[in-house]
Every structure is written in structure tokens, then in C-alpha cells.
mmCIF file with all atom_site columns, C-alpha atoms and ligand atoms in Angstrom:
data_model
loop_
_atom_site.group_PDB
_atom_site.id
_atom_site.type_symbol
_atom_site.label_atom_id
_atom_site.label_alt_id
_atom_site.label_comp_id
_atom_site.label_asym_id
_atom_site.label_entity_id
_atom_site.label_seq_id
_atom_site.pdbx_PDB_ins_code
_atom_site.Cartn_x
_atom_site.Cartn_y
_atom_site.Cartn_z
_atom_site.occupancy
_atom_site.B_iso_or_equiv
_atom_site.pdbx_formal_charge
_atom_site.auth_seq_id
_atom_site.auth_comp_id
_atom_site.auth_asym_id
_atom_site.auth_atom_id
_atom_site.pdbx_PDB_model_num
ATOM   1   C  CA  . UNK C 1 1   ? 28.606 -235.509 86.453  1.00 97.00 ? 1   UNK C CA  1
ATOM   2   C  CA  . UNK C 1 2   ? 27.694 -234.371 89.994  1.00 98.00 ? 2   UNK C CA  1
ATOM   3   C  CA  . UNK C 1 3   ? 30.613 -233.047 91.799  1.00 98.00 ? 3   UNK C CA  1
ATOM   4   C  CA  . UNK C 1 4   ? 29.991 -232.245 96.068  1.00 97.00 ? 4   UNK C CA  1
ATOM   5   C  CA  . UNK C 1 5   ? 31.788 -228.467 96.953  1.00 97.00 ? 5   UNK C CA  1
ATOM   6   C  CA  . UNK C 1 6   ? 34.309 -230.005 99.251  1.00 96.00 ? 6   UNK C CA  1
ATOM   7   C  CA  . UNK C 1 7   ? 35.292 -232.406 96.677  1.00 97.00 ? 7   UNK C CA  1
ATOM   8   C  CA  . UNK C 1 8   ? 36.945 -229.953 94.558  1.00 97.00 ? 8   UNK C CA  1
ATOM   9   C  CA  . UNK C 1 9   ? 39.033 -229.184 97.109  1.00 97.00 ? 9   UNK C CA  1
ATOM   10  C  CA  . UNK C 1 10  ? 39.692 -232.854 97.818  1.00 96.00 ? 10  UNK C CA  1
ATOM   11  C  CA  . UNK C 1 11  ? 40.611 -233.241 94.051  1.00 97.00 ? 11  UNK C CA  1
ATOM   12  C  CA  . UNK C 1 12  ? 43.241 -230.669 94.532  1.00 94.00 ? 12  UNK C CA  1
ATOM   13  C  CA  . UNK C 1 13  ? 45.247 -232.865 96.669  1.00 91.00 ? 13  UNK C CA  1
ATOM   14  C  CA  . UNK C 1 14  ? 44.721 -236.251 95.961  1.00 95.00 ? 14  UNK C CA  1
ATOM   15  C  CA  . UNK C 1 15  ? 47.925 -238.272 95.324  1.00 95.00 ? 15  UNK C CA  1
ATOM   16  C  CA  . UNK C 1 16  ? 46.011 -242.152 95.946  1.00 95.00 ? 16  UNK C CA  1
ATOM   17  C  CA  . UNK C 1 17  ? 44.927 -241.995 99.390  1.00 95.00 ? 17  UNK C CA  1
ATOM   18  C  CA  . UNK C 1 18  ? 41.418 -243.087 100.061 1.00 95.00 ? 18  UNK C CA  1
ATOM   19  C  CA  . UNK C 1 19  ? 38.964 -245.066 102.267 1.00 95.00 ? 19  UNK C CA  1
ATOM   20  C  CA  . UNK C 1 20  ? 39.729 -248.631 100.162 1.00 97.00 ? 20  UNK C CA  1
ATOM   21  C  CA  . UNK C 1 21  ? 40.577 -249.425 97.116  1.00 97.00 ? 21  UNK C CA  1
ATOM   22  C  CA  . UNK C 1 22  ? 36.942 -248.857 95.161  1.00 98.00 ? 22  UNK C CA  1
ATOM   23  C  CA  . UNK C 1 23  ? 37.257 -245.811 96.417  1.00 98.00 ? 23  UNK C CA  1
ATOM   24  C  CA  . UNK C 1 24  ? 40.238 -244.826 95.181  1.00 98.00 ? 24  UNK C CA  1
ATOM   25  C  CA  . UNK C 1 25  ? 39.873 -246.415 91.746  1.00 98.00 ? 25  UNK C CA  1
ATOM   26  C  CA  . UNK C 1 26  ? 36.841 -243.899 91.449  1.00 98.00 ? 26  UNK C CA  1
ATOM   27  C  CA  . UNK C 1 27  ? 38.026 -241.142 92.310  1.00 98.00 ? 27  UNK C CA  1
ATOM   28  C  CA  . UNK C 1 28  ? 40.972 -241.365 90.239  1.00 98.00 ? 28  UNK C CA  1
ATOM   29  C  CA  . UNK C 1 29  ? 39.455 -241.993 87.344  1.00 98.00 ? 29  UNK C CA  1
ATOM   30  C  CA  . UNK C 1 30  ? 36.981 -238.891 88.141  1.00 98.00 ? 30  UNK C CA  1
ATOM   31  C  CA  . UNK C 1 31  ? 40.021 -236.911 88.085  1.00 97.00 ? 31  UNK C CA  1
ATOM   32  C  CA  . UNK C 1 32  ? 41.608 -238.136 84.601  1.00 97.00 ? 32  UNK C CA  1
ATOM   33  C  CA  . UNK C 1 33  ? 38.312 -237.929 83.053  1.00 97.00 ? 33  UNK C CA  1
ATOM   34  C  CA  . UNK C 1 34  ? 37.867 -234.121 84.167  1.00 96.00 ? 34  UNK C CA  1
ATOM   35  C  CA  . UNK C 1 35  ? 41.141 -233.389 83.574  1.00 93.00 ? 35  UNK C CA  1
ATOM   36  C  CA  . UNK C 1 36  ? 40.852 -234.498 79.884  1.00 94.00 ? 36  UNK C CA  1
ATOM   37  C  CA  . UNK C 1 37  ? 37.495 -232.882 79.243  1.00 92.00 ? 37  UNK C CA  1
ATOM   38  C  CA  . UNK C 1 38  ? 37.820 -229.591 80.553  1.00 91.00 ? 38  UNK C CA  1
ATOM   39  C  CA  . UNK C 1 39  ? 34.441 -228.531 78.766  1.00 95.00 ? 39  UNK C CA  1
ATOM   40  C  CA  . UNK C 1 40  ? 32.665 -230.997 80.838  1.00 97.00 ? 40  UNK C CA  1
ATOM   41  C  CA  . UNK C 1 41  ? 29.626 -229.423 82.630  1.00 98.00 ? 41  UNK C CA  1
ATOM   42  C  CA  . UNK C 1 42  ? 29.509 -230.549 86.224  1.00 98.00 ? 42  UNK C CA  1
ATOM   43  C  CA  . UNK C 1 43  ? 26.810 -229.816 88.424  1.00 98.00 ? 43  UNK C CA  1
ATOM   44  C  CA  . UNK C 1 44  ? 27.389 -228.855 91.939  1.00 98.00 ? 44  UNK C CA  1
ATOM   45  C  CA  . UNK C 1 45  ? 25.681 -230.269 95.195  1.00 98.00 ? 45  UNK C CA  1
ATOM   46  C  CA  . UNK C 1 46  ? 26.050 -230.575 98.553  1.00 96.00 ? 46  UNK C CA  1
ATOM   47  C  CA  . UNK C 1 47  ? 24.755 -234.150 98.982  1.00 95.00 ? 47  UNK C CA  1
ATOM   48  C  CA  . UNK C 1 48  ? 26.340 -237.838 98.032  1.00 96.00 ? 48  UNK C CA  1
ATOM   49  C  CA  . UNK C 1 49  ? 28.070 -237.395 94.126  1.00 98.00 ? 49  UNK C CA  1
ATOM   50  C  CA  . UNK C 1 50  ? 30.207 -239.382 92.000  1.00 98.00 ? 50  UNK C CA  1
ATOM   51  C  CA  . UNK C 1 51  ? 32.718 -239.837 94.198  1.00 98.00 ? 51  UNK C CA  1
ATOM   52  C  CA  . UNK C 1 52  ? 30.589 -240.658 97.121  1.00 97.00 ? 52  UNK C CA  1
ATOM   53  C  CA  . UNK C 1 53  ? 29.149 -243.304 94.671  1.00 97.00 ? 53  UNK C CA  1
ATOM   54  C  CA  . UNK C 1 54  ? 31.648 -245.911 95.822  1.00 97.00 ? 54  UNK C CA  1
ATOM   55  C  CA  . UNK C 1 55  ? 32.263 -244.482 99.095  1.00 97.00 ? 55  UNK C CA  1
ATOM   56  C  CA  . UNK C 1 56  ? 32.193 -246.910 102.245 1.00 96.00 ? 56  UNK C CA  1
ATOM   57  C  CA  . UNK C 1 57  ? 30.712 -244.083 104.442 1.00 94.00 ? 57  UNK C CA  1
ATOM   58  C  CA  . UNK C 1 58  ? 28.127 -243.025 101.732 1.00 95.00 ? 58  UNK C CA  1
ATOM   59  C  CA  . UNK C 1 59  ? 25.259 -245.361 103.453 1.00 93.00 ? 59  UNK C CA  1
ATOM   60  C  CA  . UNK C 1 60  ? 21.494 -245.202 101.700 1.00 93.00 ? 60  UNK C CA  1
ATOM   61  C  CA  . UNK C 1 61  ? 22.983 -242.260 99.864  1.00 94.00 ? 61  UNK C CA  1
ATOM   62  C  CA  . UNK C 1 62  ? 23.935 -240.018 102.954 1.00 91.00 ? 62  UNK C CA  1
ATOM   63  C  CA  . UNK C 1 63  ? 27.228 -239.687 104.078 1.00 92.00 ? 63  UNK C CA  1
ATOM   64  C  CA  . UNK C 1 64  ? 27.313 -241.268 107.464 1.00 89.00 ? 64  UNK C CA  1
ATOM   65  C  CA  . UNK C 1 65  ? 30.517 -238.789 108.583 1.00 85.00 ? 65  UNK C CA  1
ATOM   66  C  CA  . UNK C 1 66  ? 27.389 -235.981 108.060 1.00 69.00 ? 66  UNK C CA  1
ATOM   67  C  CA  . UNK C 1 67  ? 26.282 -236.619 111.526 1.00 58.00 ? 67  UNK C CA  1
ATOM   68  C  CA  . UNK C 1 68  ? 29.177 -234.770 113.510 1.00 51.00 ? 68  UNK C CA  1
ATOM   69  C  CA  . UNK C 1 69  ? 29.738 -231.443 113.615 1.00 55.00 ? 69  UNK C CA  1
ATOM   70  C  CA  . UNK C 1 70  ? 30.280 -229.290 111.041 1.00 65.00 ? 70  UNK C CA  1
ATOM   71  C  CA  . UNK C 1 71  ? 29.193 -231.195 108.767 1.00 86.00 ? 71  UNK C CA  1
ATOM   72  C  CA  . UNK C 1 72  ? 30.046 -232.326 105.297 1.00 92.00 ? 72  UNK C CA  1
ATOM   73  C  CA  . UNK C 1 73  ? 27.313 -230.439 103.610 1.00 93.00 ? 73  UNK C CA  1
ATOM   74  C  CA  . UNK C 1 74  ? 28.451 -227.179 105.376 1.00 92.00 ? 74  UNK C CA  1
ATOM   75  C  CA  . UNK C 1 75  ? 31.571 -228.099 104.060 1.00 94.00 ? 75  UNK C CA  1
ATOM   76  C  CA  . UNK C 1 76  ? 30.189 -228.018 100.519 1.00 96.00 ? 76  UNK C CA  1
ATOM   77  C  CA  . UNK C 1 77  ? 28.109 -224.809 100.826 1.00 96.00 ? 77  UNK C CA  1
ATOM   78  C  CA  . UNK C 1 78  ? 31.160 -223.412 102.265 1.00 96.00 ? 78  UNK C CA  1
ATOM   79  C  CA  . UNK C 1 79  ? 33.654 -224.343 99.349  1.00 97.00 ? 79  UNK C CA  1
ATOM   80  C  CA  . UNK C 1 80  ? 30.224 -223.115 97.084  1.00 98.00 ? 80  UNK C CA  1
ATOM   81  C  CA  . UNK C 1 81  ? 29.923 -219.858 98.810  1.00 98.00 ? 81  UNK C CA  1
ATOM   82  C  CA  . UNK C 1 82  ? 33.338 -218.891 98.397  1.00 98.00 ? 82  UNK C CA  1
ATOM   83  C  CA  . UNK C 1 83  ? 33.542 -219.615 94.485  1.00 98.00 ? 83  UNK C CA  1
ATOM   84  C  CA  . UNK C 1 84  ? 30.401 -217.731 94.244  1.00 98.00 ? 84  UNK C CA  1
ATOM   85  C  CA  . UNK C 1 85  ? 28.585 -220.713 92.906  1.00 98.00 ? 85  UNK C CA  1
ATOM   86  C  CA  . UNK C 1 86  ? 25.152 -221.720 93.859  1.00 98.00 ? 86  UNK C CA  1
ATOM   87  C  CA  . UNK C 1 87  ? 24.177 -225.223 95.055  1.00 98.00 ? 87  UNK C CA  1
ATOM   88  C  CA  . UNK C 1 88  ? 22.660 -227.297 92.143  1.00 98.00 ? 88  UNK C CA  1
ATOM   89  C  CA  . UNK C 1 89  ? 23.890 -224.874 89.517  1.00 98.00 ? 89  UNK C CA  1
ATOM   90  C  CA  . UNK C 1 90  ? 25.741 -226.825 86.641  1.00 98.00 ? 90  UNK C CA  1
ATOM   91  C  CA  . UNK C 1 91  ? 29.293 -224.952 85.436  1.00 98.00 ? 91  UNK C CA  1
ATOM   92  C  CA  . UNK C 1 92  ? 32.174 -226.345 83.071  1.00 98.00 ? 92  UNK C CA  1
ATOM   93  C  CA  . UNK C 1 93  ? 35.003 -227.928 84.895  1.00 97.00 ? 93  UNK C CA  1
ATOM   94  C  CA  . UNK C 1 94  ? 37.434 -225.086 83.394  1.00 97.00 ? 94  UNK C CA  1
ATOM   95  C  CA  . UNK C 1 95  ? 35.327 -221.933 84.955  1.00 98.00 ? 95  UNK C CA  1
ATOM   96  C  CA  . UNK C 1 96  ? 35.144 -224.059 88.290  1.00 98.00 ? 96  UNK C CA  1
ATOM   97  C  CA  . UNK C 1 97  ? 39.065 -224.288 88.545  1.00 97.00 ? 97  UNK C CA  1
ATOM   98  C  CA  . UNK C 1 98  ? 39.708 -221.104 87.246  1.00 97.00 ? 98  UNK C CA  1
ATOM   99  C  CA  . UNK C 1 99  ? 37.413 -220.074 90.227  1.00 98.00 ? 99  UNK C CA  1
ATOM   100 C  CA  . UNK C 1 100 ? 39.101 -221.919 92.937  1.00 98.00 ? 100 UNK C CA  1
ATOM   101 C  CA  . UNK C 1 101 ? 42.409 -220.688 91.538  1.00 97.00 ? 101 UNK C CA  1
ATOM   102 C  CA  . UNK C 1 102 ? 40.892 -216.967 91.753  1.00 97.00 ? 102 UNK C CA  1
ATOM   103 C  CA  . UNK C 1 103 ? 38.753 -216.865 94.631  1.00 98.00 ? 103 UNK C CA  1
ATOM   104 C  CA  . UNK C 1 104 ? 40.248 -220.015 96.912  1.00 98.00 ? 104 UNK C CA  1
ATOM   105 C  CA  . UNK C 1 105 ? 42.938 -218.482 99.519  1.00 97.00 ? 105 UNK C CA  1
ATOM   106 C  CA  . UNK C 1 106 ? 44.704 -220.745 101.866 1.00 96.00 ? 106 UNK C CA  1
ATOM   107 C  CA  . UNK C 1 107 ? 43.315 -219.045 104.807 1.00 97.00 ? 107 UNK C CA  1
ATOM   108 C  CA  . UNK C 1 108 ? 40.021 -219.624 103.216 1.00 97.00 ? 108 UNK C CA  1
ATOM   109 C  CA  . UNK C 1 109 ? 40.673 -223.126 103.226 1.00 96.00 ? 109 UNK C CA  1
ATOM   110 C  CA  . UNK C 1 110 ? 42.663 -223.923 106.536 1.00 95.00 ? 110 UNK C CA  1
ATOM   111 C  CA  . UNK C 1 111 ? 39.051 -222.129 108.054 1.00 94.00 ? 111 UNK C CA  1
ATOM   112 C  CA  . UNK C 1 112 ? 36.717 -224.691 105.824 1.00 94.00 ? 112 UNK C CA  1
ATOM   113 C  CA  . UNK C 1 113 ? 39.226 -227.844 106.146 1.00 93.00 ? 113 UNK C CA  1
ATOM   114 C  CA  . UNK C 1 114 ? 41.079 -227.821 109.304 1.00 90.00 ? 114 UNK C CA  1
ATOM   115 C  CA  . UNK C 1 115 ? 38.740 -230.299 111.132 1.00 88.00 ? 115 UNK C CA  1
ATOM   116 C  CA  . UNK C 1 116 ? 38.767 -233.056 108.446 1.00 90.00 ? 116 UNK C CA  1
ATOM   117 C  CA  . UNK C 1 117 ? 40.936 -236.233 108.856 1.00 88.00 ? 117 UNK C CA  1
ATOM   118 C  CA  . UNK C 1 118 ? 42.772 -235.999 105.523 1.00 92.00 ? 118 UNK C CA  1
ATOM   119 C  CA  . UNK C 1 119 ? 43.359 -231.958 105.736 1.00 92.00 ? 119 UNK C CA  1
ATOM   120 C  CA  . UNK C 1 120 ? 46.505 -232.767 107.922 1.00 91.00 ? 120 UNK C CA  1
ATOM   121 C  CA  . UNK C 1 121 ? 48.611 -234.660 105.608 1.00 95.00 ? 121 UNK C CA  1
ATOM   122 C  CA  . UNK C 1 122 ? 49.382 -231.250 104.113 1.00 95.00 ? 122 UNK C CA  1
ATOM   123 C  CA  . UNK C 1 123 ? 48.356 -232.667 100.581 1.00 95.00 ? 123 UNK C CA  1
ATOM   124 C  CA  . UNK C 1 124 ? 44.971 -230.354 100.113 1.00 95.00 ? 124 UNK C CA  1
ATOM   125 C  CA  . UNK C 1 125 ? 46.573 -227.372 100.722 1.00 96.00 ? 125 UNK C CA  1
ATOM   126 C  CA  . UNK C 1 126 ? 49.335 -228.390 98.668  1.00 96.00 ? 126 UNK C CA  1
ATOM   127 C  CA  . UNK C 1 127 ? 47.585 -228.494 95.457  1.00 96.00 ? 127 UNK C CA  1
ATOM   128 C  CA  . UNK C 1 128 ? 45.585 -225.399 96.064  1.00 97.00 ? 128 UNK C CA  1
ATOM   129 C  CA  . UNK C 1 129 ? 49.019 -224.031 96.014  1.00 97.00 ? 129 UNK C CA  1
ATOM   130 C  CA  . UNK C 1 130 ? 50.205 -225.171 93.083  1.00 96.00 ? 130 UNK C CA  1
ATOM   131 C  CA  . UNK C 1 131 ? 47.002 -224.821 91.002  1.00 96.00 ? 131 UNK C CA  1
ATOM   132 C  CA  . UNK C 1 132 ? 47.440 -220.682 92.401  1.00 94.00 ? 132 UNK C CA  1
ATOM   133 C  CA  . UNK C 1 133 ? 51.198 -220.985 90.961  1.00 89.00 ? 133 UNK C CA  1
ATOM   134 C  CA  . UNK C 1 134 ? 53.061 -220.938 94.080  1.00 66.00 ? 134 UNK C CA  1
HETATM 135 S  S1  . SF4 I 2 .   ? 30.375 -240.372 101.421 1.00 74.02 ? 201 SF4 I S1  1
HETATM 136 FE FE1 . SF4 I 2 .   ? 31.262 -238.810 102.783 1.00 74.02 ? 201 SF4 I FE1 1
HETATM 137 S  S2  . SF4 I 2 .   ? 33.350 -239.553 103.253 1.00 74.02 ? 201 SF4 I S2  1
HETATM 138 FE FE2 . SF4 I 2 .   ? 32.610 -240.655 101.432 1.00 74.02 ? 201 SF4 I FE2 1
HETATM 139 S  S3  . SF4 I 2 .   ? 33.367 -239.482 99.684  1.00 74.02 ? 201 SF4 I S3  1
HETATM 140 FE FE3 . SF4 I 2 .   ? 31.290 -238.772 100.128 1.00 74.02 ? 201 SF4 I FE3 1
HETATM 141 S  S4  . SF4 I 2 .   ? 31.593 -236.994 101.471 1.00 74.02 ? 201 SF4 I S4  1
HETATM 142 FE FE4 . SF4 I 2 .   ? 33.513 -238.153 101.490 1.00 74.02 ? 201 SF4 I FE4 1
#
């Protein structure tokens, strides 16, 4: 499975909000599946993954929300740099959360996050939260 660096950030927080249905179906069942297989190597990337797959904005395999500022690949390499992961190297889901939980601080995140549209809900932070035990 191909997992984008923002995404696991995304992951954190998501409680069934999405872009349409498709999309959420996906992405839910992303998150069971990885959350029963804990052993599951993912590789990380910052272009279109799994959950783009059945993304409205993922057009000819490029996410069309790429084209403002800051954009969505930053994002990833951002999340990446901070976990100390490289782009395109493949890790097991349970050393890539204990990573976030380690390394991810909510200043960290506010700094990565605060321009995108579903940051402001409050869910993303949220989860990092909880997955840090607070
Ligand atoms: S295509 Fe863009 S908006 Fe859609 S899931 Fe991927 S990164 Fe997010």
C-alpha cells in the first residue's frame, strides 16, 4: 500500500468526513485494514496514493488542490521530514505510528496543517492527541 505523508496525519483525525461518498468509503476501509494489520509495510510518497485513488480532486493522477500554494506535496515531505522518513522508503504501519506518536508535536503540526480546509474542524489535531495519550 502507498500511503502520501500528509495522509497519516489525515488518518489521525478522520471521524467520516470526506469529499463524497467514494471517497469516504476508501478511506475508511484504508484505515480498518491498517489498523488490523499492523505489520503491513506501507510505502511512503509524496504523490497521488490509495486514498487519492478515489479522490474527486486526484485528476490524471495529480492532485488538482497541488496547484496553490504550499502545496500538497510539501505537505507530505513535511509530515516525512519530521518522522525522519525518506520519500519512497517502505516502513511497517506500527514503526510509522509509533513515529508520529514520538516525533509529531502539535506545534509541529498546527505549522504543517494550518492552511488546509479540514485542519479547522479541530479533528486532526485531536487524534494526534490522543494517539500521544493526552
Ligand atoms: S487527491 Fe488531493 S485532495 Fe484528494 S485525497 Fe489526494 S491529496 Fe487529498
Amino acid at each position: 500500500m502507498e500511503i502520501r505523508g500528509h495522509h497519516l496525519l489525515c488518518m489521525l483525525g478522520f471521524i467520516g468526513l470526506g469529499y463524497n461518498e467514494k471517497f469516504i468509503l476508501n478511506m475508511d476501509k484504508i484505515i480498518k485494514k491498517l489498523n488490523n494489520k499492523h505489520n503491513m509495510w506501507i510505502k511512503l510518497v509524496d504523490n497521488v496514493d490509495n486514498i487519492c485513488a478515489a479522490c474527486p480532486n486526484n485528476i490524471n493522477e495529480e492532485c488538482k488542490i497541488d496547484s496553490f500554494p504550499g502545496s500538497v506535496k510539501e505537505r507530505d515531505r513535511a509530515v516525512l521530514k519530521v518522522l525522519g522518513i525518506e520519500v519512497g522508503e517502505v516502513v511497517r504501519y506500527r514503526d510509522i505510528v509509533n513515529k508520529i506518536s514520538e516525533r509529531m508535536t502539535e506545534e509541529k503540526m498546527m505549522n504543517i496543517c494550518k492552511d488546509c480546509e479540514w485542519f479547522g474542524l479541530g479533528y486532526c489535531l485531536e487524534g494526534l492527541k490522543k494517539l500521544k495519550g493526552g
